PDB file of C-alpha atoms and ligand atoms in Angstrom:
ATOM      1  CA  PHE A 349      -7.187  10.539  80.567  1.00  0.00           C
ATOM      2  CA  SER A 350      -3.993   8.677  79.606  1.00  0.00           C
ATOM      3  CA  VAL A 351      -2.923   5.021  79.628  1.00  0.00           C
ATOM      4  CA  GLY A 352      -2.959   3.784  83.225  1.00  0.00           C
ATOM      5  CA  GLU A 353      -5.833   6.093  84.181  1.00  0.00           C
ATOM      6  CA  GLN A 354      -8.580   3.793  82.952  1.00  0.00           C
ATOM      7  CA  SER A 355     -10.046   3.246  86.408  1.00  0.00           C
ATOM      8  CA  SER A 356     -10.589   6.977  86.962  1.00  0.00           C
ATOM      9  CA  LEU A 357     -11.878   7.160  83.371  1.00  0.00           C
ATOM     10  CA  ARG A 358     -14.462   4.464  84.237  1.00  0.00           C
ATOM     11  CA  GLU A 359     -15.445   6.276  87.390  1.00  0.00           C
ATOM     12  CA  PHE A 360     -15.863   9.533  85.447  1.00  0.00           C
ATOM     13  CA  VAL A 361     -17.958   7.912  82.707  1.00  0.00           C
ATOM     14  CA  ASN A 362     -20.219   6.343  85.316  1.00  0.00           C
ATOM     15  CA  ARG A 363     -20.865   9.774  86.830  1.00  0.00           C
ATOM     16  CA  LEU A 364     -22.102  11.230  83.487  1.00  0.00           C
ATOM     17  CA  SER A 365     -25.356  10.398  81.773  1.00  0.00           C
ATOM     18  CA  SER A 366     -25.383   8.940  78.253  1.00  0.00           C
ATOM     19  CA  PRO A 367     -24.719   9.538  75.428  1.00  0.00           C
ATOM     20  CA  PHE A 368     -20.970  10.240  75.738  1.00  0.00           C
ATOM     21  CA  VAL A 369     -18.454  11.816  73.398  1.00  0.00           C
ATOM     22  CA  VAL A 370     -14.995  10.211  73.371  1.00  0.00           C
ATOM     23  CA  LYS A 371     -12.267  12.253  71.660  1.00  0.00           C
ATOM     24  CA  ALA A 372      -8.628  11.611  70.824  1.00  0.00           C
ATOM     25  CA  ASP A 373      -6.908  14.658  72.335  1.00  0.00           C
ATOM     26  CA  GLY A 374      -4.440  15.012  69.423  1.00  0.00           C
ATOM     27  CA  LEU A 375      -4.972  15.692  65.730  1.00  0.00           C
ATOM     28  CA  ALA A 376      -6.719  12.771  64.034  1.00  0.00           C
ATOM     29  CA  ALA A 377      -7.653  14.252  60.646  1.00  0.00           C
ATOM     30  CA  GLY A 378     -11.110  15.156  61.961  1.00  0.00           C
ATOM     31  CA  LYS A 379     -11.910  11.501  62.670  1.00  0.00           C
ATOM     32  CA  GLY A 380     -10.980  11.170  66.336  1.00  0.00           C
ATOM     33  CA  VAL A 381     -14.466  11.616  67.778  1.00  0.00           C
ATOM     34  CA  VAL A 382     -16.786   8.746  68.721  1.00  0.00           C
ATOM     35  CA  ILE A 383     -20.345   9.169  70.006  1.00  0.00           C
ATOM     36  CA  CYS A 384     -21.184   6.348  72.451  1.00  0.00           C
ATOM     37  CA  GLU A 385     -24.665   5.406  73.622  1.00  0.00           C
ATOM     38  CA  SER A 386     -23.581   3.497  76.746  1.00  0.00           C
ATOM     39  CA  SER A 387     -20.798   3.623  79.321  1.00  0.00           C
ATOM     40  CA  ASP A 388     -19.517   0.224  78.068  1.00  0.00           C
ATOM     41  CA  GLU A 389     -19.220   1.649  74.539  1.00  0.00           C
ATOM     42  CA  ALA A 390     -17.414   4.738  75.853  1.00  0.00           C
ATOM     43  CA  ILE A 391     -14.914   2.627  77.792  1.00  0.00           C
ATOM     44  CA  ALA A 392     -14.343   0.372  74.745  1.00  0.00           C
ATOM     45  CA  ALA A 393     -13.810   3.422  72.486  1.00  0.00           C
ATOM     46  CA  SER A 394     -11.300   4.878  74.981  1.00  0.00           C
ATOM     47  CA  ASP A 395      -9.446   1.546  75.129  1.00  0.00           C
ATOM     48  CA  GLU A 396      -9.195   1.467  71.316  1.00  0.00           C
ATOM     49  CA  MET A 397      -7.475   4.865  71.430  1.00  0.00           C
ATOM     50  CA  LEU A 398      -5.346   4.371  74.542  1.00  0.00           C
ATOM     51  CA  GLU A 399      -4.422   0.674  74.318  1.00  0.00           C
ATOM     52  CA  LYS A 400      -4.783  -0.175  70.619  1.00  0.00           C
ATOM     53  CA  SER A 401      -3.582   3.269  69.438  1.00  0.00           C
ATOM     54  CA  ILE A 402      -6.041   3.360  66.522  1.00  0.00           C
ATOM     55  CA  PHE A 403      -5.250   7.071  66.082  1.00  0.00           C
ATOM     56  CA  GLY A 404      -1.525   6.663  66.819  1.00  0.00           C
ATOM     57  CA  THR A 405      -0.106   9.127  69.327  1.00  0.00           C
ATOM     58  CA  ALA A 406      -3.137  11.432  68.781  1.00  0.00           C
ATOM     59  CA  GLY A 407      -5.000   8.999  71.031  1.00  0.00           C
ATOM     60  CA  ASP A 408      -2.399   8.923  73.824  1.00  0.00           C
ATOM     61  CA  ARG A 409      -4.827  11.057  75.790  1.00  0.00           C
ATOM     62  CA  VAL A 410      -8.604  10.942  75.501  1.00  0.00           C
ATOM     63  CA  VAL A 411     -11.215  13.497  76.466  1.00  0.00           C
ATOM     64  CA  ILE A 412     -14.683  12.414  77.578  1.00  0.00           C
ATOM     65  CA  GLU A 413     -17.452  14.989  77.238  1.00  0.00           C
ATOM     66  CA  GLU A 414     -21.194  15.261  77.663  1.00  0.00           C
ATOM     67  CA  PHE A 415     -23.145  15.014  74.408  1.00  0.00           C
ATOM     68  CA  LEU A 416     -24.709  18.259  73.236  1.00  0.00           C
ATOM     69  CA  GLU A 417     -27.767  18.229  71.021  1.00  0.00           C
ATOM     70  CA  GLY A 418     -27.981  20.883  68.295  1.00  0.00           C
ATOM     71  CA  ASP A 419     -26.446  22.155  65.064  1.00  0.00           C
ATOM     72  CA  GLU A 420     -22.683  22.479  64.643  1.00  0.00           C
ATOM     73  CA  VAL A 421     -21.237  25.726  63.357  1.00  0.00           C
ATOM     74  CA  SER A 422     -17.622  26.586  62.527  1.00  0.00           C
ATOM     75  CA  PHE A 423     -16.926  30.140  63.659  1.00  0.00           C
ATOM     76  CA  PHE A 424     -13.644  31.807  62.604  1.00  0.00           C
ATOM     77  CA  VAL A 425     -12.122  34.925  64.084  1.00  0.00           C
ATOM     78  CA  LEU A 426      -9.073  36.750  62.738  1.00  0.00           C
ATOM     79  CA  THR A 427      -7.233  38.533  65.516  1.00  0.00           C
ATOM     80  CA  ASP A 428      -3.952  40.289  66.189  1.00  0.00           C
ATOM     81  CA  GLY A 429      -4.430  39.621  69.909  1.00  0.00           C
ATOM     82  CA  GLU A 430      -6.325  42.840  70.543  1.00  0.00           C
ATOM     83  CA  ASN A 431      -8.408  43.674  67.472  1.00  0.00           C
ATOM     84  CA  TYR A 432     -10.526  40.994  65.854  1.00  0.00           C
ATOM     85  CA  VAL A 433     -12.832  40.304  62.910  1.00  0.00           C
ATOM     86  CA  PRO A 434     -15.404  37.488  62.958  1.00  0.00           C
ATOM     87  CA  LEU A 435     -15.722  35.795  59.558  1.00  0.00           C
ATOM     88  CA  PRO A 436     -18.940  34.438  58.031  1.00  0.00           C
ATOM     89  CA  PRO A 437     -19.993  31.323  59.993  1.00  0.00           C
ATOM     90  CA  ALA A 438     -19.838  28.035  58.084  1.00  0.00           C
ATOM     91  CA  GLN A 439     -21.396  24.596  58.486  1.00  0.00           C
ATOM     92  CA  ASP A 440     -19.429  21.458  57.691  1.00  0.00           C
ATOM     93  CA  HIS A 441     -20.977  18.074  56.806  1.00  0.00           C
ATOM     94  CA  LYS A 442     -18.820  15.609  58.679  1.00  0.00           C
ATOM     95  CA  ARG A 443     -20.574  12.309  58.021  1.00  0.00           C
ATOM     96  CA  ILE A 444     -19.909  10.342  54.865  1.00  0.00           C
ATOM     97  CA  PHE A 445     -23.529   9.832  53.784  1.00  0.00           C
ATOM     98  CA  ASP A 446     -26.472  12.163  53.113  1.00  0.00           C
ATOM     99  CA  ALA A 447     -28.618  13.248  56.051  1.00  0.00           C
ATOM    100  CA  ASP A 448     -25.526  13.059  58.312  1.00  0.00           C
ATOM    101  CA  GLN A 449     -25.412   9.262  58.315  1.00  0.00           C
ATOM    102  CA  GLY A 450     -22.394   6.955  58.455  1.00  0.00           C
ATOM    103  CA  LYS A 451     -18.855   7.459  59.644  1.00  0.00           C
ATOM    104  CA  ASN A 452     -17.176  10.732  60.498  1.00  0.00           C
ATOM    105  CA  THR A 453     -14.843  12.147  57.862  1.00  0.00           C
ATOM    106  CA  GLY A 454     -12.580  15.169  57.664  1.00  0.00           C
ATOM    107  CA  GLY A 455     -15.572  16.992  56.125  1.00  0.00           C
ATOM    108  CA  MET A 456     -17.616  16.237  53.006  1.00  0.00           C
ATOM    109  CA  GLY A 457     -18.672  19.786  52.196  1.00  0.00           C
ATOM    110  CA  THR A 458     -19.447  23.204  53.592  1.00  0.00           C
ATOM    111  CA  TYR A 459     -21.402  26.335  52.981  1.00  0.00           C
ATOM    112  CA  ALA A 460     -21.300  29.891  54.305  1.00  0.00           C
ATOM    113  CA  PRO A 461     -22.706  32.080  55.646  1.00  0.00           C
ATOM    114  CA  ALA A 462     -24.807  29.707  57.771  1.00  0.00           C
ATOM    115  CA  PRO A 463     -28.181  31.427  58.364  1.00  0.00           C
ATOM    116  CA  ILE A 464     -28.688  29.524  61.618  1.00  0.00           C
ATOM    117  CA  VAL A 465     -26.332  32.181  63.022  1.00  0.00           C
ATOM    118  CA  THR A 466     -28.699  35.138  63.024  1.00  0.00           C
ATOM    119  CA  GLU A 467     -27.425  38.644  63.793  1.00  0.00           C
ATOM    120  CA  HIS A 468     -28.647  38.200  67.367  1.00  0.00           C
ATOM    121  CA  LEU A 469     -26.860  34.864  67.785  1.00  0.00           C
ATOM    122  CA  ARG A 470     -23.690  36.218  66.221  1.00  0.00           C
ATOM    123  CA  ALA A 471     -23.700  39.085  68.724  1.00  0.00           C
ATOM    124  CA  ARG A 472     -24.079  36.545  71.559  1.00  0.00           C
ATOM    125  CA  ILE A 473     -21.219  34.414  70.224  1.00  0.00           C
ATOM    126  CA  VAL A 474     -18.973  37.473  70.026  1.00  0.00           C
ATOM    127  CA  LYS A 475     -19.889  38.762  73.489  1.00  0.00           C
ATOM    128  CA  GLU A 476     -20.127  35.461  75.379  1.00  0.00           C
ATOM    129  CA  ILE A 477     -17.390  33.445  73.649  1.00  0.00           C
ATOM    130  CA  VAL A 478     -15.051  35.385  71.348  1.00  0.00           C
ATOM    131  CA  GLU A 479     -14.308  38.368  73.578  1.00  0.00           C
ATOM    132  CA  PRO A 480     -13.841  36.395  76.843  1.00  0.00           C
ATOM    133  CA  THR A 481     -11.604  33.887  74.991  1.00  0.00           C
ATOM    134  CA  LEU A 482      -9.321  36.565  73.540  1.00  0.00           C
ATOM    135  CA  ARG A 483      -9.319  38.468  76.841  1.00  0.00           C
ATOM    136  CA  GLY A 484      -8.459  35.270  78.736  1.00  0.00           C
ATOM    137  CA  MET A 485      -5.502  34.530  76.484  1.00  0.00           C
ATOM    138  CA  ARG A 486      -4.211  38.100  76.865  1.00  0.00           C
ATOM    139  CA  LYS A 487      -4.567  37.790  80.635  1.00  0.00           C
ATOM    140  CA  GLU A 488      -2.585  34.543  80.625  1.00  0.00           C
ATOM    141  CA  GLY A 489       0.216  36.380  78.841  1.00  0.00           C
ATOM    142  CA  SER A 490      -0.253  34.583  75.524  1.00  0.00           C
ATOM    143  CA  PRO A 491      -2.359  36.841  73.299  1.00  0.00           C
ATOM    144  CA  TYR A 492      -3.486  34.931  70.241  1.00  0.00           C
ATOM    145  CA  LYS A 493      -2.561  36.121  66.757  1.00  0.00           C
ATOM    146  CA  GLY A 494      -3.962  34.407  63.701  1.00  0.00           C
ATOM    147  CA  CYS A 495      -7.141  32.549  62.848  1.00  0.00           C
ATOM    148  CA  LEU A 496      -9.038  31.111  65.796  1.00  0.00           C
ATOM    149  CA  PHE A 497     -11.486  28.382  64.786  1.00  0.00           C
ATOM    150  CA  ILE A 498     -14.248  27.973  67.366  1.00  0.00           C
ATOM    151  CA  GLY A 499     -16.287  24.786  66.919  1.00  0.00           C
ATOM    152  CA  LEU A 500     -19.743  25.577  68.294  1.00  0.00           C
ATOM    153  CA  MET A 501     -22.888  23.621  69.017  1.00  0.00           C
ATOM    154  CA  ILE A 502     -26.002  25.769  68.713  1.00  0.00           C
ATOM    155  CA  THR A 503     -28.176  24.214  71.418  1.00  0.00           C
ATOM    156  CA  ALA A 504     -31.638  25.122  72.668  1.00  0.00           C
ATOM    157  CA  GLU A 505     -29.918  27.098  75.447  1.00  0.00           C
ATOM    158  CA  GLY A 506     -27.619  28.937  73.060  1.00  0.00           C
ATOM    159  CA  PRO A 507     -24.113  28.538  71.632  1.00  0.00           C
ATOM    160  CA  LYS A 508     -21.681  26.177  73.411  1.00  0.00           C
ATOM    161  CA  VAL A 509     -18.004  25.661  72.606  1.00  0.00           C
ATOM    162  CA  LEU A 510     -17.051  22.174  71.425  1.00  0.00           C
ATOM    163  CA  GLU A 511     -13.420  22.926  70.654  1.00  0.00           C
ATOM    164  CA  TYR A 512     -10.889  25.539  69.625  1.00  0.00           C
ATOM    165  CA  ASN A 513      -8.449  25.039  66.757  1.00  0.00           C
ATOM    166  CA  CYS A 514      -5.523  27.357  66.022  1.00  0.00           C
ATOM    167  CA  ARG A 515      -6.027  27.194  62.266  1.00  0.00           C
ATOM    168  CA  PHE A 516      -8.535  27.565  59.450  1.00  0.00           C
ATOM    169  CA  GLY A 517     -10.835  24.625  58.688  1.00  0.00           C
ATOM    170  CA  ASP A 518     -10.919  22.219  55.784  1.00  0.00           C
ATOM    171  CA  PRO A 519     -13.295  22.355  53.884  1.00  0.00           C
ATOM    172  CA  GLU A 520     -14.514  25.516  55.678  1.00  0.00           C
ATOM    173  CA  SER A 521     -11.707  27.696  54.262  1.00  0.00           C
ATOM    174  CA  GLN A 522     -12.870  26.915  50.753  1.00  0.00           C
ATOM    175  CA  VAL A 523     -16.156  28.766  51.493  1.00  0.00           C
ATOM    176  CA  VAL A 524     -14.999  31.373  54.041  1.00  0.00           C
ATOM    177  CA  LEU A 525     -11.888  32.794  52.359  1.00  0.00           C
ATOM    178  CA  PRO A 526     -13.650  33.647  49.048  1.00  0.00           C
ATOM    179  CA  LEU A 527     -16.123  35.760  51.041  1.00  0.00           C
ATOM    180  CA  ILE A 528     -13.409  38.052  52.432  1.00  0.00           C
ATOM    181  CA  ASP A 529     -13.124  41.222  50.357  1.00  0.00           C
ATOM    182  CA  ALA A 530      -9.460  41.982  51.095  1.00  0.00           C
ATOM    183  CA  ASP A 531      -5.942  41.159  49.988  1.00  0.00           C
ATOM    184  CA  LEU A 532      -5.319  38.116  52.181  1.00  0.00           C
ATOM    185  CA  ALA A 533      -1.530  38.494  52.227  1.00  0.00           C
ATOM    186  CA  LEU A 534      -1.800  42.106  53.459  1.00  0.00           C
ATOM    187  CA  LEU A 535      -4.503  41.110  55.925  1.00  0.00           C
ATOM    188  CA  PHE A 536      -2.416  38.310  57.455  1.00  0.00           C
ATOM    189  CA  ASP A 537       0.635  40.568  57.524  1.00  0.00           C
ATOM    190  CA  SER A 538      -1.320  43.183  59.497  1.00  0.00           C
ATOM    191  CA  ILE A 539      -2.328  40.446  61.955  1.00  0.00           C
ATOM    192  CA  ALA A 540       1.269  39.297  62.411  1.00  0.00           C
ATOM    193  CA  CYS A 541       2.346  42.914  63.001  1.00  0.00           C
ATOM    194  CA  GLY A 542      -0.427  43.557  65.532  1.00  0.00           C
ATOM    195  CA  LEU A 543      -1.992  46.152  63.221  1.00  0.00           C
ATOM    196  CA  LEU A 544      -5.310  44.580  62.247  1.00  0.00           C
ATOM    197  CA  ASP A 545      -7.776  47.285  61.187  1.00  0.00           C
ATOM    198  CA  SER A 546     -11.036  45.429  61.669  1.00  0.00           C
ATOM    199  CA  SER A 547     -13.076  48.211  60.046  1.00  0.00           C
ATOM    200  CA  ALA A 548     -11.129  47.719  56.793  1.00  0.00           C
ATOM    201  CA  VAL A 549     -12.093  44.047  56.417  1.00  0.00           C
ATOM    202  CA  LYS A 550     -15.206  43.834  54.291  1.00  0.00           C
ATOM    203  CA  ILE A 551     -17.223  40.698  53.641  1.00  0.00           C
ATOM    204  CA  HIS A 552     -18.784  40.073  50.222  1.00  0.00           C
ATOM    205  CA  ALA A 553     -22.581  39.882  50.163  1.00  0.00           C
ATOM    206  CA  ALA A 554     -22.356  36.358  48.704  1.00  0.00           C
ATOM    207  CA  SER A 555     -22.870  32.708  49.573  1.00  0.00           C
ATOM    208  CA  ALA A 556     -20.399  29.900  48.930  1.00  0.00           C
ATOM    209  CA  VAL A 557     -20.846  26.123  48.748  1.00  0.00           C
ATOM    210  CA  CYS A 558     -18.079  23.521  48.610  1.00  0.00           C
ATOM    211  CA  VAL A 559     -18.856  19.919  47.638  1.00  0.00           C
ATOM    212  CA  VAL A 560     -16.064  17.457  48.389  1.00  0.00           C
ATOM    213  CA  MET A 561     -15.492  14.756  45.780  1.00  0.00           C
ATOM    214  CA  ALA A 562     -13.953  11.755  47.519  1.00  0.00           C
ATOM    215  CA  SER A 563     -12.511   8.387  46.530  1.00  0.00           C
ATOM    216  CA  ARG A 564     -14.770   5.316  46.736  1.00  0.00           C
ATOM    217  CA  GLY A 565     -14.307   3.691  50.152  1.00  0.00           C
ATOM    218  CA  TYR A 566     -13.288   6.855  52.028  1.00  0.00           C
ATOM    219  CA  PRO A 567     -13.099   7.283  55.059  1.00  0.00           C
ATOM    220  CA  ASP A 568     -11.970   3.616  55.088  1.00  0.00           C
ATOM    221  CA  ALA A 569      -9.490   2.158  52.602  1.00  0.00           C
ATOM    222  CA  TYR A 570      -9.658   3.645  49.100  1.00  0.00           C
ATOM    223  CA  GLU A 571      -7.805   3.319  45.810  1.00  0.00           C
ATOM    224  CA  THR A 572      -5.709   6.099  44.289  1.00  0.00           C
ATOM    225  CA  GLY A 573      -4.195   6.791  40.871  1.00  0.00           C
ATOM    226  CA  LYS A 574      -7.541   7.276  39.081  1.00  0.00           C
ATOM    227  CA  GLU A 575      -7.418   9.804  36.263  1.00  0.00           C
ATOM    228  CA  ILE A 576      -9.562  12.901  36.823  1.00  0.00           C
ATOM    229  CA  VAL A 577     -11.172  14.384  33.726  1.00  0.00           C
ATOM    230  CA  GLY A 578     -13.248  17.538  33.268  1.00  0.00           C
ATOM    231  CA  LEU A 579     -11.197  19.677  35.641  1.00  0.00           C
ATOM    232  CA  ASP A 580     -11.091  22.470  33.087  1.00  0.00           C
ATOM    233  CA  THR A 581     -14.883  22.581  32.632  1.00  0.00           C
ATOM    234  CA  PRO A 582     -15.900  24.543  35.767  1.00  0.00           C
ATOM    235  CA  ASN A 583     -15.261  28.170  34.956  1.00  0.00           C
ATOM    236  CA  PRO A 584     -14.093  30.782  37.498  1.00  0.00           C
ATOM    237  CA  ASP A 585     -16.166  33.309  35.521  1.00  0.00           C
ATOM    238  CA  ASP A 586     -19.239  31.259  36.444  1.00  0.00           C
ATOM    239  CA  GLY A 587     -18.264  31.568  40.088  1.00  0.00           C
ATOM    240  CA  VAL A 588     -16.720  28.088  40.426  1.00  0.00           C
ATOM    241  CA  VAL A 589     -13.288  27.265  41.826  1.00  0.00           C
ATOM    242  CA  VAL A 590     -11.963  23.711  42.155  1.00  0.00           C
ATOM    243  CA  PHE A 591      -9.606  23.307  45.098  1.00  0.00           C
ATOM    244  CA  HIS A 592      -7.282  20.304  44.853  1.00  0.00           C
ATOM    245  CA  ALA A 593      -6.825  18.204  47.997  1.00  0.00           C
ATOM    246  CA  GLY A 594      -5.870  14.571  47.262  1.00  0.00           C
ATOM    247  CA  THR A 595      -4.553  14.897  43.695  1.00  0.00           C
ATOM    248  CA  LYS A 596      -1.205  14.656  41.969  1.00  0.00           C
ATOM    249  CA  ARG A 597       0.309  15.082  38.545  1.00  0.00           C
ATOM    250  CA  ASP A 598       1.135  11.937  36.597  1.00  0.00           C
ATOM    251  CA  GLY A 599       2.772  13.130  33.365  1.00  0.00           C
ATOM    252  CA  SER A 600       0.124  15.186  31.615  1.00  0.00           C
ATOM    253  CA  ARG A 601      -2.683  13.687  33.697  1.00  0.00           C
ATOM    254  CA  ILE A 602      -4.059  14.642  37.102  1.00  0.00           C
ATOM    255  CA  VAL A 603      -4.846  11.565  39.199  1.00  0.00           C
ATOM    256  CA  THR A 604      -6.407  10.926  42.588  1.00  0.00           C
ATOM    257  CA  ALA A 605      -3.968  10.680  45.486  1.00  0.00           C
ATOM    258  CA  GLY A 606      -6.097  10.832  48.623  1.00  0.00           C
ATOM    259  CA  GLY A 607      -9.478  10.214  50.252  1.00  0.00           C
ATOM    260  CA  ARG A 608     -10.849  13.700  49.823  1.00  0.00           C
ATOM    261  CA  VAL A 609      -9.840  14.545  46.266  1.00  0.00           C
ATOM    262  CA  LEU A 610     -11.409  17.889  45.266  1.00  0.00           C
ATOM    263  CA  GLY A 611     -13.345  20.728  46.881  1.00  0.00           C
ATOM    264  CA  VAL A 612     -15.650  21.995  44.149  1.00  0.00           C
ATOM    265  CA  THR A 613     -16.707  25.453  45.290  1.00  0.00           C
ATOM    266  CA  ALA A 614     -19.356  27.796  43.926  1.00  0.00           C
ATOM    267  CA  ILE A 615     -19.803  31.432  44.897  1.00  0.00           C
ATOM    268  CA  GLY A 616     -23.204  33.013  44.275  1.00  0.00           C
ATOM    269  CA  TYR A 617     -25.664  35.561  45.571  1.00  0.00           C
ATOM    270  CA  GLU A 618     -26.031  35.793  49.333  1.00  0.00           C
ATOM    271  CA  ASP A 619     -29.814  35.543  49.137  1.00  0.00           C
ATOM    272  CA  ASP A 620     -29.717  32.604  46.698  1.00  0.00           C
ATOM    273  CA  LEU A 621     -28.067  29.741  48.560  1.00  0.00           C
ATOM    274  CA  GLU A 622     -30.225  27.343  46.540  1.00  0.00           C
ATOM    275  CA  GLY A 623     -28.769  28.717  43.306  1.00  0.00           C
ATOM    276  CA  THR A 624     -25.222  28.488  44.672  1.00  0.00           C
ATOM    277  CA  ILE A 625     -25.832  24.841  45.643  1.00  0.00           C
ATOM    278  CA  LYS A 626     -27.058  24.128  42.080  1.00  0.00           C
ATOM    279  CA  THR A 627     -23.983  25.800  40.569  1.00  0.00           C
ATOM    280  CA  ALA A 628     -21.692  23.690  42.757  1.00  0.00           C
ATOM    281  CA  TYR A 629     -23.445  20.431  41.821  1.00  0.00           C
ATOM    282  CA  ASN A 630     -23.480  21.348  38.102  1.00  0.00           C
ATOM    283  CA  ALA A 631     -19.712  21.725  38.311  1.00  0.00           C
ATOM    284  CA  VAL A 632     -19.353  18.437  40.217  1.00  0.00           C
ATOM    285  CA  GLY A 633     -21.371  16.715  37.483  1.00  0.00           C
ATOM    286  CA  ARG A 634     -18.779  17.728  34.882  1.00  0.00           C
ATOM    287  CA  ILE A 635     -15.814  16.211  36.734  1.00  0.00           C
ATOM    288  CA  VAL A 636     -15.288  12.470  36.431  1.00  0.00           C
ATOM    289  CA  PHE A 637     -13.009   9.868  37.990  1.00  0.00           C
ATOM    290  CA  ASP A 638     -13.486   6.194  38.702  1.00  0.00           C
ATOM    291  CA  GLY A 639     -15.163   5.747  42.076  1.00  0.00           C
ATOM    292  CA  ALA A 640     -15.961   9.431  42.617  1.00  0.00           C
ATOM    293  CA  TYR A 641     -18.260   9.820  45.600  1.00  0.00           C
ATOM    294  CA  TYR A 642     -19.910  12.942  47.008  1.00  0.00           C
ATOM    295  CA  ARG A 643     -22.842  13.791  49.235  1.00  0.00           C
ATOM    296  CA  SER A 644     -25.869  15.150  47.414  1.00  0.00           C
ATOM    297  CA  ASP A 645     -27.195  17.341  50.242  1.00  0.00           C
ATOM    298  CA  ILE A 646     -24.419  19.840  50.939  1.00  0.00           C
ATOM    299  CA  GLY A 647     -25.882  23.174  52.030  1.00  0.00           C
ATOM    300  CA  LYS A 648     -29.465  21.932  52.273  1.00  0.00           C
ATOM    301  CA  LYS A 649     -29.547  22.511  56.035  1.00  0.00           C
ATOM    302  CA  GLY A 650     -28.947  26.182  55.217  1.00  0.00           C
ATOM    303  CA  LEU A 651     -32.186  26.285  53.230  1.00  0.00           C
ATOM    304  CA  VAL A 652     -34.131  25.174  56.286  1.00  0.00           C
ATOM    305  CA  HIS A 653     -32.789  28.116  58.277  1.00  0.00           C
ATOM    306  CA  ALA A 654     -32.797  30.504  55.311  1.00  0.00           C
ATOM    307  CA  ARG A 655     -33.193  34.150  56.229  1.00  0.00           C
ATOM    308  CA  VAL A 656     -36.614  35.582  55.475  1.00  0.00           C
TER     309      VAL A 656
HETATM  310  N1  LIG B 672     -13.692  20.544  58.879  1.00  0.00           N
HETATM  311  C1  LIG B 672     -13.296  20.417  60.207  1.00  0.00           C
HETATM  312  C2  LIG B 672     -11.926  20.864  60.513  1.00  0.00           C
HETATM  313  O1  LIG B 672     -11.248  21.481  59.722  1.00  0.00           O
HETATM  314  O2  LIG B 672     -11.513  20.581  61.625  1.00  0.00           O
END
């Protein structure tokens, strides 16, 4: 729905049952989704996007959807349009506070592979979603080449598509890319050339956990320019990589320059997600800046579904 279509928007909302999901149709840094308990709330949230432009032009059109109950999974597929390789499924932690409380953010941490996606479920996702999607795009004359990010809700009835993104995810990439056992430049080149050899792409038998360290106040207003110390303490030999997001150089110092500052990522044994979580948090504990905030439960939902 766009500006001027509010009366049909109202009519549509009144035909659905609550709760409702109101989304800015454009890119809104992962924040353009509001869950509304009543039709009044849904109409007010749409007005904020359409009339008050709280997400700028990203909210020039809004999408209203039914609310799906379940666990979210980020499912990535590399494809050259014909051949494809599914990557290890990841789970993001979108809310700012532990136990998925508080406001939506761009993502406060991730882990992969997500054991909620069993072999059986993965086969269903590939057959019922990935293959028809790629086939559909070929049929429409626009075969897709690159990384397709399928946002899924794993509901009681099975996997449902929430959205497609033509890109990798952040902070999902931080845990998915280290699990690919291949030269990424050669891999992406083969995709661009339509020569993806899916049998040649191996996945490490490992787990990865990324804890986002954010600035105090994020996802609302936050201060920047805080010196970050301890960046050299996590050791790649210990399976830890620190990805910089909102940082910048200030002379010889590294200072904060954004809401999500660092993605502290640990890579460990596939059957020891708990150990990989500990390694990530040990590394986080050695990095300090004024107002550093992070969730303390990244990856824990993976322990609930852990493979037996
Ligand atoms: N972490 C969610 C996204 O990249 O859209």
